[in-house]
Short mmCIF file of C-alpha atoms and ligand atoms in Angstrom, two decimals:
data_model
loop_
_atom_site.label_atom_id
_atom_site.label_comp_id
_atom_site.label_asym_id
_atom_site.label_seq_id
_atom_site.Cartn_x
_atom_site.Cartn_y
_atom_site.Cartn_z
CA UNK A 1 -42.58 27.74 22.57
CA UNK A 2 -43.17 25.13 24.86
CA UNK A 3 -46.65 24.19 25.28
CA UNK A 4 -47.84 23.28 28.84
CA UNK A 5 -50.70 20.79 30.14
CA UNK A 6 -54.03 22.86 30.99
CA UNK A 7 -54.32 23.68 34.72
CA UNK A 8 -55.32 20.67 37.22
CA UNK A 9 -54.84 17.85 34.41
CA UNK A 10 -52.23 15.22 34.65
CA UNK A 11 -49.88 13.26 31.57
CA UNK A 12 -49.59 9.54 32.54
CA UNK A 13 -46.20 8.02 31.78
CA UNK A 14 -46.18 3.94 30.68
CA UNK A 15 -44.97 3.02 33.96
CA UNK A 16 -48.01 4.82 36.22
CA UNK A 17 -50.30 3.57 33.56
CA UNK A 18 -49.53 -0.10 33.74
CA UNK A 19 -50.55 0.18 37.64
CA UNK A 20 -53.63 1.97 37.22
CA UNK A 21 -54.47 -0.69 34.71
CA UNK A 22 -53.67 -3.33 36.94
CA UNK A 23 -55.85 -1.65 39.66
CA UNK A 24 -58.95 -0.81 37.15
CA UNK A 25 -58.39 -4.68 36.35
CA UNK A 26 -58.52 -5.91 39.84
CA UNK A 27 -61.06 -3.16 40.81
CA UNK A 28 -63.18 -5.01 37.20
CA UNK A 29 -62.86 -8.53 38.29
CA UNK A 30 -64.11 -8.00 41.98
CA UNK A 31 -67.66 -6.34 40.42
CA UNK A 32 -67.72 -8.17 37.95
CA UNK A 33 -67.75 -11.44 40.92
CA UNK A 34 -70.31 -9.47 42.71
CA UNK A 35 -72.49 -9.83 39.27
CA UNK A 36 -72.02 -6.19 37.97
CA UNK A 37 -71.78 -5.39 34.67
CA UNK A 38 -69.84 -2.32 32.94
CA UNK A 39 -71.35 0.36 31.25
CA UNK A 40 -69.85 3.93 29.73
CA UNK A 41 -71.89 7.23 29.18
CA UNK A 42 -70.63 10.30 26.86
CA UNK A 43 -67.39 12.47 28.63
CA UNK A 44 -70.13 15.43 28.25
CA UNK A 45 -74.19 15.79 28.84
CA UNK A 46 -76.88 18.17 28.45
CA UNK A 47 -76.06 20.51 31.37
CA UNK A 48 -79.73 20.77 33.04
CA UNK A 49 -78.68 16.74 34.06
CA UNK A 50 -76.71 17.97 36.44
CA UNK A 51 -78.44 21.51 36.94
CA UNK A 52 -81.78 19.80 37.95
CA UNK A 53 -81.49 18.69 41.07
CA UNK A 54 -78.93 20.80 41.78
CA UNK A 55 -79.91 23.94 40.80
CA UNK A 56 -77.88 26.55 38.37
CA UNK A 57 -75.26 27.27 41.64
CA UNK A 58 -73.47 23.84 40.45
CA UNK A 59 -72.47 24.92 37.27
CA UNK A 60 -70.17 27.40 38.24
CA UNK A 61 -68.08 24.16 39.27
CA UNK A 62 -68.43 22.46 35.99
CA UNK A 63 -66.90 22.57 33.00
CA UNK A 64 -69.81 23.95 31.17
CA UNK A 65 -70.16 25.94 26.98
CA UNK A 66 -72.21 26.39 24.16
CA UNK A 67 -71.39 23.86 21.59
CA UNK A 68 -72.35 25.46 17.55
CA UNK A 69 -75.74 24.43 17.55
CA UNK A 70 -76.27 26.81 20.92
CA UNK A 71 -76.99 23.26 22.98
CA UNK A 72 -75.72 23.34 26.65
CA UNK A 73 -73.61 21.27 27.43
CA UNK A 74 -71.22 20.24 30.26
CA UNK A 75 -68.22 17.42 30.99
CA UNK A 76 -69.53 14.94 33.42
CA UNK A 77 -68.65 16.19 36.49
CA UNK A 78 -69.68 12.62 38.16
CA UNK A 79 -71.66 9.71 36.54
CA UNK A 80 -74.31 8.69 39.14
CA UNK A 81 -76.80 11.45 37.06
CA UNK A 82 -75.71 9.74 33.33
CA UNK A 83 -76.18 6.89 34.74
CA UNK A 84 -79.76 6.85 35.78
CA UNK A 85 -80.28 8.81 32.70
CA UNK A 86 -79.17 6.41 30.46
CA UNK A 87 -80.86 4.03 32.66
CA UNK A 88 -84.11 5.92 32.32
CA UNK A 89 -83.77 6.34 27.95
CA UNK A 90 -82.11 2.48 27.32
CA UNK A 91 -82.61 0.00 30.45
CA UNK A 92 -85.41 0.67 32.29
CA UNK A 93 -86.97 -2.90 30.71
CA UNK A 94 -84.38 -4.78 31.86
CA UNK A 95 -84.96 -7.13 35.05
CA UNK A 96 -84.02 -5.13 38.09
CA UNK A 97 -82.30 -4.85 40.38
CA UNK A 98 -80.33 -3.59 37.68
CA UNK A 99 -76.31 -3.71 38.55
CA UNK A 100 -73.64 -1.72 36.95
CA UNK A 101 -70.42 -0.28 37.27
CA UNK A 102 -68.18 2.16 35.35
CA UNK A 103 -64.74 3.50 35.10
CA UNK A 104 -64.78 6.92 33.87
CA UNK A 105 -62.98 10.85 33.48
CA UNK A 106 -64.88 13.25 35.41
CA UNK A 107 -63.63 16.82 35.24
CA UNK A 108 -64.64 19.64 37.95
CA UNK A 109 -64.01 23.50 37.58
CA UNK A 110 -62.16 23.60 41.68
CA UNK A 111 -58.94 24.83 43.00
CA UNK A 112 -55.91 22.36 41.89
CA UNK A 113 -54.42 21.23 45.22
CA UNK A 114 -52.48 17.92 46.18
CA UNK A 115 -54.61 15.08 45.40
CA UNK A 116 -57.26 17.14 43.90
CA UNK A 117 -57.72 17.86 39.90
CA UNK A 118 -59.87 19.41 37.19
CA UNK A 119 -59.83 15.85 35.26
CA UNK A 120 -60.10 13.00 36.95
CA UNK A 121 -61.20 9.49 37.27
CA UNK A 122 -64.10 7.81 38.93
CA UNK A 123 -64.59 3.76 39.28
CA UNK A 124 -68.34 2.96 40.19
CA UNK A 125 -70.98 0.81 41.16
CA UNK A 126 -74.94 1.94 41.43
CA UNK A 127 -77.93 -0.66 42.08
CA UNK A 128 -80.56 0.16 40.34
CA UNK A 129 -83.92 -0.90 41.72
CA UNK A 130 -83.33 -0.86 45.76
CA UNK A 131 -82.30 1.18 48.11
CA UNK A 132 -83.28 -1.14 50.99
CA UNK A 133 -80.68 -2.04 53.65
CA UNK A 134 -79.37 -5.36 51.76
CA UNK A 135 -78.58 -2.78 49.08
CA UNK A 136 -76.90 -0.68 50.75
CA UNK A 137 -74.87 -3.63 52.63
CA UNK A 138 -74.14 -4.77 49.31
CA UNK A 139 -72.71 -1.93 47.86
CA UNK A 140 -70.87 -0.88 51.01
CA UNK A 141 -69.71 -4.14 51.31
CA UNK A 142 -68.54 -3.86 47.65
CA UNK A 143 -66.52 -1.05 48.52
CA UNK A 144 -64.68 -1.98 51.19
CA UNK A 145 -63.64 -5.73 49.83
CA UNK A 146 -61.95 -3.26 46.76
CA UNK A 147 -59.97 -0.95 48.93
CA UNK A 148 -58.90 -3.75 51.06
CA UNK A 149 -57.65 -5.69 47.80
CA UNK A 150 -55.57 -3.11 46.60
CA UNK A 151 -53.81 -3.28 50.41
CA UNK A 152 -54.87 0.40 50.76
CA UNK A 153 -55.40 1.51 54.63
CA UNK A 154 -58.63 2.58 54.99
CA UNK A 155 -61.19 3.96 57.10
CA UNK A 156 -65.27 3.45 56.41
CA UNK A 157 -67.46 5.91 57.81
CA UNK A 158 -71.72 4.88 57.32
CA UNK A 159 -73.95 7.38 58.38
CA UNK A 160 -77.50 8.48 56.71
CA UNK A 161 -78.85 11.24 56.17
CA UNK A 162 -82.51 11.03 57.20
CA UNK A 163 -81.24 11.41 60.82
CA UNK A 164 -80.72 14.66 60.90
CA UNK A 165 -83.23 15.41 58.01
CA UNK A 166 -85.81 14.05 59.91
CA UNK A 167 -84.53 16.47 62.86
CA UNK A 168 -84.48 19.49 61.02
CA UNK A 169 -88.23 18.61 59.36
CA UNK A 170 -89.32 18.31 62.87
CA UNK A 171 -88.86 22.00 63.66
CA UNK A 172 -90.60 23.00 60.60
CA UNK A 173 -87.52 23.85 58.68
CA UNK A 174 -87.75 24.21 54.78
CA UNK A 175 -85.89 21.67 52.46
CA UNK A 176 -83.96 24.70 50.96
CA UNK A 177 -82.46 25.35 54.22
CA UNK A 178 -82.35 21.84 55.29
CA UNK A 179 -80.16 21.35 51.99
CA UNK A 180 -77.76 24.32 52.63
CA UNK A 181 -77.28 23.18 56.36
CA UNK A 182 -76.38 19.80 54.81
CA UNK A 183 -74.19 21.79 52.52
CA UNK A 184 -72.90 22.88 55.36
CA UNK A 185 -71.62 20.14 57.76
CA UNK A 186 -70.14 18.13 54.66
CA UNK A 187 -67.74 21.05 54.47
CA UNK A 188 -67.39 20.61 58.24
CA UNK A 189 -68.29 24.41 59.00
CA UNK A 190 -69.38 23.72 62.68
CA UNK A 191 -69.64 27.55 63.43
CA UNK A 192 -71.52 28.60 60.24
CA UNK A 193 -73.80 25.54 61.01
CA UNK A 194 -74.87 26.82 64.19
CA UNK A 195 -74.76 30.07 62.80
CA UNK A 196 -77.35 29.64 60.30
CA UNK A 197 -79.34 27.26 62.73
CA UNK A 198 -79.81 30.50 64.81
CA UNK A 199 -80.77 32.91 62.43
CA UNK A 200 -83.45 30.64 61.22
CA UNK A 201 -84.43 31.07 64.60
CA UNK A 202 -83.80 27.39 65.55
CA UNK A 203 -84.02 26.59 69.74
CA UNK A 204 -80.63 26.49 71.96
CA UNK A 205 -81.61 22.81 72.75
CA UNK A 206 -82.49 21.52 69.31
CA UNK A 207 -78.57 23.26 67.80
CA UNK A 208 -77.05 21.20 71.02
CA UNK A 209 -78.51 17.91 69.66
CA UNK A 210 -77.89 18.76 66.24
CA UNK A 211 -74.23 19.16 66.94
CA UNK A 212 -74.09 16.30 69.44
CA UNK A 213 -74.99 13.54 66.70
CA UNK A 214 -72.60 15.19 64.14
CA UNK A 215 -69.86 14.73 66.48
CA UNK A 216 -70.39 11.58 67.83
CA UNK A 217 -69.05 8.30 66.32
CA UNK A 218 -69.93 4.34 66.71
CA UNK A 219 -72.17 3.53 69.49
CA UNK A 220 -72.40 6.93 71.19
CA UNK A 221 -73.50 8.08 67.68
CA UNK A 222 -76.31 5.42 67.65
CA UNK A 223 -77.58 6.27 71.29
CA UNK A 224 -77.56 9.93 70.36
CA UNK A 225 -79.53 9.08 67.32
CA UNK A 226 -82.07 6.75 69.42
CA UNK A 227 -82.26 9.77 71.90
CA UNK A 228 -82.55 12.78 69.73
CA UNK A 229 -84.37 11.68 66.66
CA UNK A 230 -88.39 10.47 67.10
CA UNK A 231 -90.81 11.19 64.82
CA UNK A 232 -89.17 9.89 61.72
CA UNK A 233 -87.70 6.71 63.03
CA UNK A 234 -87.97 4.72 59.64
CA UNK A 235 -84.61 6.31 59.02
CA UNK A 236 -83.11 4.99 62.33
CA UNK A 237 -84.50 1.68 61.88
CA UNK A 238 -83.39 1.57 57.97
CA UNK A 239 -79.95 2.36 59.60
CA UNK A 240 -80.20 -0.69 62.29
CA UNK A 241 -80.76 -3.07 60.15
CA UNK A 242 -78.05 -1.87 57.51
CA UNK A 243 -75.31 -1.81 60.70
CA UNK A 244 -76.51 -5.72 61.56
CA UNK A 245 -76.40 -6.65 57.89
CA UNK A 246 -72.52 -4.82 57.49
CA UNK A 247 -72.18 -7.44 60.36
CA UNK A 248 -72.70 -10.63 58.53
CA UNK A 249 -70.57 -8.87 55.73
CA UNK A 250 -67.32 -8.94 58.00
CA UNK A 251 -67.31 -5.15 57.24
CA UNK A 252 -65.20 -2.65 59.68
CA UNK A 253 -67.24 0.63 59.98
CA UNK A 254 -67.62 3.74 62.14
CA UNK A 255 -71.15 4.96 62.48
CA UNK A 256 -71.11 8.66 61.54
CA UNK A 257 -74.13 10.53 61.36
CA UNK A 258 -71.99 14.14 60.27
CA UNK A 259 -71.71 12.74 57.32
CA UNK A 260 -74.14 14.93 54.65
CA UNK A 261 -71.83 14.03 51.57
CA UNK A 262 -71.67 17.14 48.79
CA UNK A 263 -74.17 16.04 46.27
CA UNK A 264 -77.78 17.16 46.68
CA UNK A 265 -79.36 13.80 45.51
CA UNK A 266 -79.02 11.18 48.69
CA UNK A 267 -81.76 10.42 50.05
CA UNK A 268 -80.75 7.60 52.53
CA UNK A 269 -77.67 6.02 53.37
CA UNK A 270 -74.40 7.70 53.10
CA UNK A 271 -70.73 6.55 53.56
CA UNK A 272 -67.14 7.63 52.80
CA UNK A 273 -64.06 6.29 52.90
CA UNK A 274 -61.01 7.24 54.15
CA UNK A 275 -57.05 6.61 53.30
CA UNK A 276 -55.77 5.92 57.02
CA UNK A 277 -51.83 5.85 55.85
CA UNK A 278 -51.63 9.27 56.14
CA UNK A 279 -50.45 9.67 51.96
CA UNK A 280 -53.23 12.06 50.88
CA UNK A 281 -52.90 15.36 53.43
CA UNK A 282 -56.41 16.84 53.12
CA UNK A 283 -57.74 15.03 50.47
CA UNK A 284 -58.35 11.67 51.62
CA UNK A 285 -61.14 10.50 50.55
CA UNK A 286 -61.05 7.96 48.43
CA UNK A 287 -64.53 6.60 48.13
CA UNK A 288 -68.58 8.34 48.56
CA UNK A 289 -71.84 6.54 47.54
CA UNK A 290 -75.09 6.35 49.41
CA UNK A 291 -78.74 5.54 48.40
CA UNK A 292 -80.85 8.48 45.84
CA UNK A 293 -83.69 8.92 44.07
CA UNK A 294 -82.88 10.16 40.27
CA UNK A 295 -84.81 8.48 38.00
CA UNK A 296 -88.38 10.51 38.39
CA UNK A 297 -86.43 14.17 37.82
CA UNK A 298 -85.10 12.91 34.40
CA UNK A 299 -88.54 11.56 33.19
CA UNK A 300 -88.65 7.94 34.66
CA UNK A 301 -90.58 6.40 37.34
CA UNK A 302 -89.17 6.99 40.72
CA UNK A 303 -86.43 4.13 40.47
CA UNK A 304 -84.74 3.52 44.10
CA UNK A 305 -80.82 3.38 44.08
CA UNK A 306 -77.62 2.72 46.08
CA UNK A 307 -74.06 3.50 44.79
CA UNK A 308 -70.64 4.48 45.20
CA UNK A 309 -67.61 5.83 43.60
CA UNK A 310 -63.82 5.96 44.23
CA UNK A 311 -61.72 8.59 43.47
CA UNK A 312 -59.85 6.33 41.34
CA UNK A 313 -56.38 8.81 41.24
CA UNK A 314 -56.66 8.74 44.75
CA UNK A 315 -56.45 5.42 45.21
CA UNK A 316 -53.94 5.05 42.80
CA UNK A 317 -51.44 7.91 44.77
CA UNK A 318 -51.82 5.03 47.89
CA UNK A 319 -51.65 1.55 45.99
CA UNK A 320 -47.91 0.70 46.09
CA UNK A 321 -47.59 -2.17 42.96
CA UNK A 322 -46.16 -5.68 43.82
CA UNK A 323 -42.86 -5.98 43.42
CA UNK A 324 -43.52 -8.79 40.87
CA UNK A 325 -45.07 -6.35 38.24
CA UNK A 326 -42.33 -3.76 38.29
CA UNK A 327 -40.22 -5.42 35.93
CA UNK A 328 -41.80 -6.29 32.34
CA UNK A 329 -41.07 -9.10 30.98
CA UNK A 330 -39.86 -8.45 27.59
CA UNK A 331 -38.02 -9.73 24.79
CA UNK A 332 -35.70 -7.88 22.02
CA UNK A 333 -35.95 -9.85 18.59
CA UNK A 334 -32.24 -8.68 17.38
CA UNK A 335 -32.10 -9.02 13.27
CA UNK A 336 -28.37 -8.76 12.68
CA UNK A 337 -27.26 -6.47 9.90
CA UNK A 338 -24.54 -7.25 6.92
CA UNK A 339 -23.32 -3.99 5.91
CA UNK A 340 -25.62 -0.65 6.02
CA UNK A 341 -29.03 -3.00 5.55
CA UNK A 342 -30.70 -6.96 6.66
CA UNK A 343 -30.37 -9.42 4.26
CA UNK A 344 -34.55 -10.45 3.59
CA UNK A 345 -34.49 -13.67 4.64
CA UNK A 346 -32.85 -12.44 7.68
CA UNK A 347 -35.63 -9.89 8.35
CA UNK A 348 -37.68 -12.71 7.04
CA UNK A 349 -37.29 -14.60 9.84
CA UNK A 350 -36.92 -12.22 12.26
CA UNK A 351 -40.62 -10.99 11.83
CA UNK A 352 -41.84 -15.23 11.77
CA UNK A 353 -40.18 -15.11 15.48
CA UNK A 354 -41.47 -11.76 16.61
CA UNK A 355 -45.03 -12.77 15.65
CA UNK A 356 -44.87 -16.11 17.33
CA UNK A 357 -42.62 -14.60 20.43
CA UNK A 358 -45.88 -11.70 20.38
CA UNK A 359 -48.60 -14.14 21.19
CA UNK A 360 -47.39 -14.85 24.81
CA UNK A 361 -44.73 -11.42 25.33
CA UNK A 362 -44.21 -7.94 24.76
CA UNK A 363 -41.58 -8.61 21.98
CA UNK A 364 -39.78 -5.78 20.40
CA UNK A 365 -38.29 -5.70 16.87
CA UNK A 366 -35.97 -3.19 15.64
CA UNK A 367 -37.39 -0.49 13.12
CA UNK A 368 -34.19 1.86 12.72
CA UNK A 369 -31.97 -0.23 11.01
CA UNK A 370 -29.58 -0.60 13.89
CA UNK A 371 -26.14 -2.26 14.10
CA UNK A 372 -26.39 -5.07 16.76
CA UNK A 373 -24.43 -3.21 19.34
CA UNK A 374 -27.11 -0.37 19.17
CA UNK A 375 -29.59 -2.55 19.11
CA UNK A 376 -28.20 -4.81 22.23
CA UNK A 377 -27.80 -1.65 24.51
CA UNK A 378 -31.22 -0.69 23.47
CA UNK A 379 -32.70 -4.02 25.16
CA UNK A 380 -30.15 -3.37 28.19
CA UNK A 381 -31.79 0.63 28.10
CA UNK A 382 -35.03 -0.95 28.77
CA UNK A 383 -34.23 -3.64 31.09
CA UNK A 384 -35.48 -6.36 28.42
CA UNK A 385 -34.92 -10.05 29.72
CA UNK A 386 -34.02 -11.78 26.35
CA UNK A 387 -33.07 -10.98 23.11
CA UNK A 388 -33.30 -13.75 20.13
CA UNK A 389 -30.11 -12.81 17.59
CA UNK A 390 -31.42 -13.56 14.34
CA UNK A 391 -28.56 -13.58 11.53
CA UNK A 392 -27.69 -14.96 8.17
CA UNK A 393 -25.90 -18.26 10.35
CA UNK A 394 -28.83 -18.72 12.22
CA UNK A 395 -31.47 -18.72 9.18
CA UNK A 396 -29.61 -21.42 7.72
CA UNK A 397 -29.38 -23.56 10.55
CA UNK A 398 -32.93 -22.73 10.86
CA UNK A 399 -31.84 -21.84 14.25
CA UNK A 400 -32.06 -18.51 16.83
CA UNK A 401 -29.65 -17.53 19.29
CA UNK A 402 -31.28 -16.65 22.81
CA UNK A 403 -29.54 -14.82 25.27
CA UNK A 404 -30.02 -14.18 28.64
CA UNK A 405 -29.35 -10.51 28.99
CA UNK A 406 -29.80 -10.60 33.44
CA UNK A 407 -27.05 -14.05 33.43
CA UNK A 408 -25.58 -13.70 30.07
CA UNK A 409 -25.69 -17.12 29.12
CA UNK A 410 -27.05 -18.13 25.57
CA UNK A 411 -27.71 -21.06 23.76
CA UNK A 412 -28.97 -22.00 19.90
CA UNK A 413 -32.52 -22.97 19.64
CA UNK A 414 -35.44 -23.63 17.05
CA UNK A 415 -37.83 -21.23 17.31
CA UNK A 416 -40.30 -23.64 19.85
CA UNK A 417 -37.67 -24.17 21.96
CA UNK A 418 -37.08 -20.73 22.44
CA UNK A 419 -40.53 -19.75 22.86
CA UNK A 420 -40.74 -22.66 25.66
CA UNK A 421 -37.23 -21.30 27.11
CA UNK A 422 -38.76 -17.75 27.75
CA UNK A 423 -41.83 -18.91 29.23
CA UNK A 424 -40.22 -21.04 31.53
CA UNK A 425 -38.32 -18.44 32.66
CA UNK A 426 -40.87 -15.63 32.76
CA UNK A 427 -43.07 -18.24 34.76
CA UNK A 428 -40.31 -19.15 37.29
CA UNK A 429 -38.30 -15.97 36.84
CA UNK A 430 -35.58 -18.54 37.88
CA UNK A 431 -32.71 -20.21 36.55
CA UNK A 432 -30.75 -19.40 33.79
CA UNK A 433 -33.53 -20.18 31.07
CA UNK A 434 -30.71 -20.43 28.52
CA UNK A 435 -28.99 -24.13 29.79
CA UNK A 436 -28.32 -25.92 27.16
P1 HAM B 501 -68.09 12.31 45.19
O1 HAM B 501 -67.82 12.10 46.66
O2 HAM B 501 -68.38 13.68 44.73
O3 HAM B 501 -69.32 11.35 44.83
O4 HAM B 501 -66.89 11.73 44.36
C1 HAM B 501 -66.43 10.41 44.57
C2 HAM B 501 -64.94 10.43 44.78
O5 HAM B 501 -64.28 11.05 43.69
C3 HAM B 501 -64.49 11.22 46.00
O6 HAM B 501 -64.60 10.44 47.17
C4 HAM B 501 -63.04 11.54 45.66
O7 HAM B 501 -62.20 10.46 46.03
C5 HAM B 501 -63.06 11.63 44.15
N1 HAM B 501 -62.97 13.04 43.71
C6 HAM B 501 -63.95 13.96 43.73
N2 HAM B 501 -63.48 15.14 43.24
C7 HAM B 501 -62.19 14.93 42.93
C8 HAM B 501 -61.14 15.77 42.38
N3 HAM B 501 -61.35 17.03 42.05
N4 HAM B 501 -59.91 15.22 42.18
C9 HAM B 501 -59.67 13.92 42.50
N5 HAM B 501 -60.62 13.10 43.01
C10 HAM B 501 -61.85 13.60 43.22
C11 HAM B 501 -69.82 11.19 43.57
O8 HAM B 501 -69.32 11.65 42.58
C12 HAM B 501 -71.06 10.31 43.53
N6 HAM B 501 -71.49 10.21 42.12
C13 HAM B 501 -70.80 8.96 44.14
C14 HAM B 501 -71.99 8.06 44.07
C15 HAM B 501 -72.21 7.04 43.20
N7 HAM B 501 -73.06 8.13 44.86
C16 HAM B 501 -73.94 7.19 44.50
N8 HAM B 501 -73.42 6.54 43.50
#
C-alpha cells in the first residue's frame, strides 16, 4: 500500500530546495544588513496564544489537540503571537527597539487550493518597541527591498486601519462589530459589508463614505480620508508622515485604505503585497505586516510593534533561479577496482582526495563497489563536472587523473594541482580546466 502525503502538505525535491535555500539566504543577509537578528519559537504553543485575542472562532482554523497531559495545544498558525510571547518570558530586558526576524512552518486548518496549503512557510521581521511612522517605514521598506531582490514583480499596497476604525467609533459602533466589519472587507465582501452596516442601523451617508475610502486608491484615497475621517485624525496624520517617510525610502506604494488584513491584532499601519506577474491566480499575496499591540494580553507591558511576513512558498512559486545556480558544481572521486573489490591503498587514497576535494566542492565517492564504467555513467547521470580516476597506476605515481566530463579532456595531476584545476574552472566555468 502506497502511503500518500497528508492533505495540503508538500515533499521538497533537492533541486526546489537548493532555491528556497538560496532565497531564505538572500532573504537572511538583507535583515541581517538592516541589523535584525534571527530567532525560532516551538512548531506548536499553548492554544489560548492564539485564542486570546482572537477569540475561540480561530481555532476551528488551526491545527489544534490534547497532548497526554490534557494541555492545549496548537501548531503555530503564524509567529507574530510566539514572538511577542517569547519576547514577553526571555527579552523584554534587552535594549529596545528590539529587532528580529524568523523563518518558520506555519500550518492552517483551510481549503487546499493553488498556492494555498495546510503547512507552510513564513519569513519575518517584527520591531519590537515602536510602532511610530519610522517603524513602520522601516519595516515596509524592509519588505519591499526583499521582494525586489529576488526580481519578483510586485505590487505594495499601505493603508491603516485607524481610518476607518476611527469612522466606525464615530457612530458609536461597538469594537465587536467594528472587528467583524473589518473581518469583512479583508475578505472583500462589499455587499455583506453594507449589509451588516445597515442592520446595525448605520446612516445611508456614513455606508457611502465608508465604501468610498475602501475603494479608492493613491491620492483620491488620501483626499477621501482627509474628507471623511475627523475626529480621530492622529491616525491620518500617523499615515502622512509614514507616506513622506516611504518617500525618502525610494519605496513604490499604493495608498489603500480597504485594506483591514485577517488578523485581529493591528492596531495601526497595514500593508500587503502583491505578485504583479500574474503566477499566483487568486492567491497572490505574498507579503502582510502592519503595526499591533501584543505584549500586554500575554502578561507584559503594552510593548508597541511593527512587522511583516512573506508567504515564503509563495514567493518561492514566482522567484525563477539564475541560470548560474542550476547546474552544481560537482566532482565524482572514481576509485578504480581490480577484480570484484579496491585494492586499500587505492581506496586509501581515494578518501585523502575526497576529503581535501570536500573542503571547497560537493565531491562524491563511490559506496557500491562499482566497476568504473558504472561509476563514470553515474557522474554523467548527475551532470557532475569532473571526476578524479584514482587507480593502482596513479597511487604510485602519487598522481590522479582528472577528467573533464563537459570537454573530455584529462590530464595527470598531484592532488594540489587538481584541487587548483577544479577551482579554476568552477570559478571561470571556462576553458578546458584539464590543459596540460
Ligand atoms: P498573514 O497575512 O496571515 O500575516 O500571513 C502572511 C503571509 O503568509 C501571507 O501574505 C501569505 O503570503 C502567506 N500565507 C498565509 N496563509 C497561507 C497558506 N495557507 N498557504 C501559503 N501561504 C500562506 C501574518 O501571518 C502576520 N503574522 C504577519 C505579521 C507579522 N504582521 C505583523 N508581523
Amino acid at each position: 500500500m502506497r502511503i500518500e502525503r497528508a492533505r495540503g502538505t508538500r515533499d521538497f525535491l533537492p533541486e526546489e530546495m537548493r532555491k528556497r535555500r538560496i532565497m531564505e539566504a538572500r532573504m537572511q543577509d538583507i535583515a541581517e544588513r538592516w541589523g535584525y537578528e534571527e530567532i525560532r519559537t516551538p512548531t506548536f504553543e499553548r492554544s489560548e496564544l492564539f485564542t486570546l485575542k482572537s477569540g475561540e472562532e480561530i481555532l476551528k482554523e488551526m491545527y489544534e489537540f490534547k497532548d497526554k497531559g490534557g494541555r492545549h495545544l496548537a501548531l503555530r498558525p503564524e509567529l507574530t503571537a510566539p514572538v511577542i510571547r517569547m519576547y514577553v518570558n526571555e527579552l523584554k530586558m534587552v535594549p529596545k527597539p528590539t529587532k528580529v526576524y524568523y523563518f518558520g512552518n506555519c500550518f492552517r486548518y483551510e481549503e487546499p487550493q493553488k498556492s494555498r496549503y495546510r503547512e507552510f512557510w513564513q519569513f519575518g521581521t517584527e520591531i519590537i518597541g515602536s510602532d511610530r511612522p519610522e517603524a513602520q517605514a522601516e519595516i515596509i521598506a524592509l519588505a519591499y527591498f526583499i521582494v525586489k531582490s529576488l526580481g519578483i514583480k510586485a505590487e505594495l499596497h499601505v493603508g491603516h486601519v485607524g481610518l476607518i476604525r476611527a469612522i466606525l467609533r464615530d457612530v458609536k459602533v461597538e469594537e465587536a462589530e467594528i472587528n467583524k466589519v473589518m473581518r469583512l472587507i479583508d475578505k472583500g465582501e462589499r455587499e455583506e459589508v453594507i449589509e451588516f452596516m445597515d442592520e446595525i442601523g448605520a446612516k445611508k451617508e456614513l455606508i457611502a463614505n465608508l465604501m468610498r475610502l475602501i475603494d479608492s486608491r493613491g491620492k483620491e484615497a488620501l483626499e477621501e480620508a482627509r474628507r471623511i475621517v475627523t475626529s480621530d485624525s492622529d491616525a491620518l496624520k500617523e499615515l502622512e508622515k509614514l507616506l513622506e517617510i516611504l518617500d525618502y525610502y525610494d519605496v513604490v506604494y499604493t495608498l489603500n485604505a480597504g485594506i483591514a488584513r485577517g488578523l485581529d491584532y493591528y492596531t495601526g499601519m497595514v500593508f500587503e503585497i502583491y505578485e504583479a506577474g500574474g503566477k499566483l491566480g487568486a492567491q497572490n499575496q505574498v507579503c502582510g505586516g502592519g503595526s499591533y499591540r501584543l505584549a500586554a494580553l500575554f502578561g507584559g507591558i503594552d510593548v508597541p510593534s511593527t512587522g511583516f511576513a512573506f508567504g515564503f512558498d509563495r514567493l518561492a512559486e514566482t522567484f525563477a533561479l539564475e541560470e548560474r545556480y542550476l547546474k552544481r558544481k560537482e566532482v565524482v572521486v572514481v576509485p578504480i577496482r581490480e577484480g570484484n573489490d579496491y585494492d586499500r591503498d587505492v581506496i586509501k587514497e581515494a578518501i585523502k582526495i575526497t576529503s581535501k576535494l570536500r573542503e571547497f566542492f560537493p565531491t562524491h565517492l563511490d559506496v557500491m563497489s562499482r566497476s568504473l564504467s558504472a561509476q563514470l555513467s553515474y557522474a554523467g547521470s548527475i551532470r557532475a563536472s569532473f571526476a578524479v580516476l584514482v587507480g593502482k597506476k596513479e597511487v604510485k605515481e602519487g598522481k590522479v587523473t582528472l577528467r573533464n566530463l563537459d570537454t573530455g579532456e584529462q590530464a595527470k595531476l598531484s592532488v594540489a594541482e587538481c584541487v587548483e584545476r577544479v577551482k579554476a574552472w568552477f570559478e571561470s566555468s571556462k576553458g578546458s580546466g584539464c590543459a596540460q
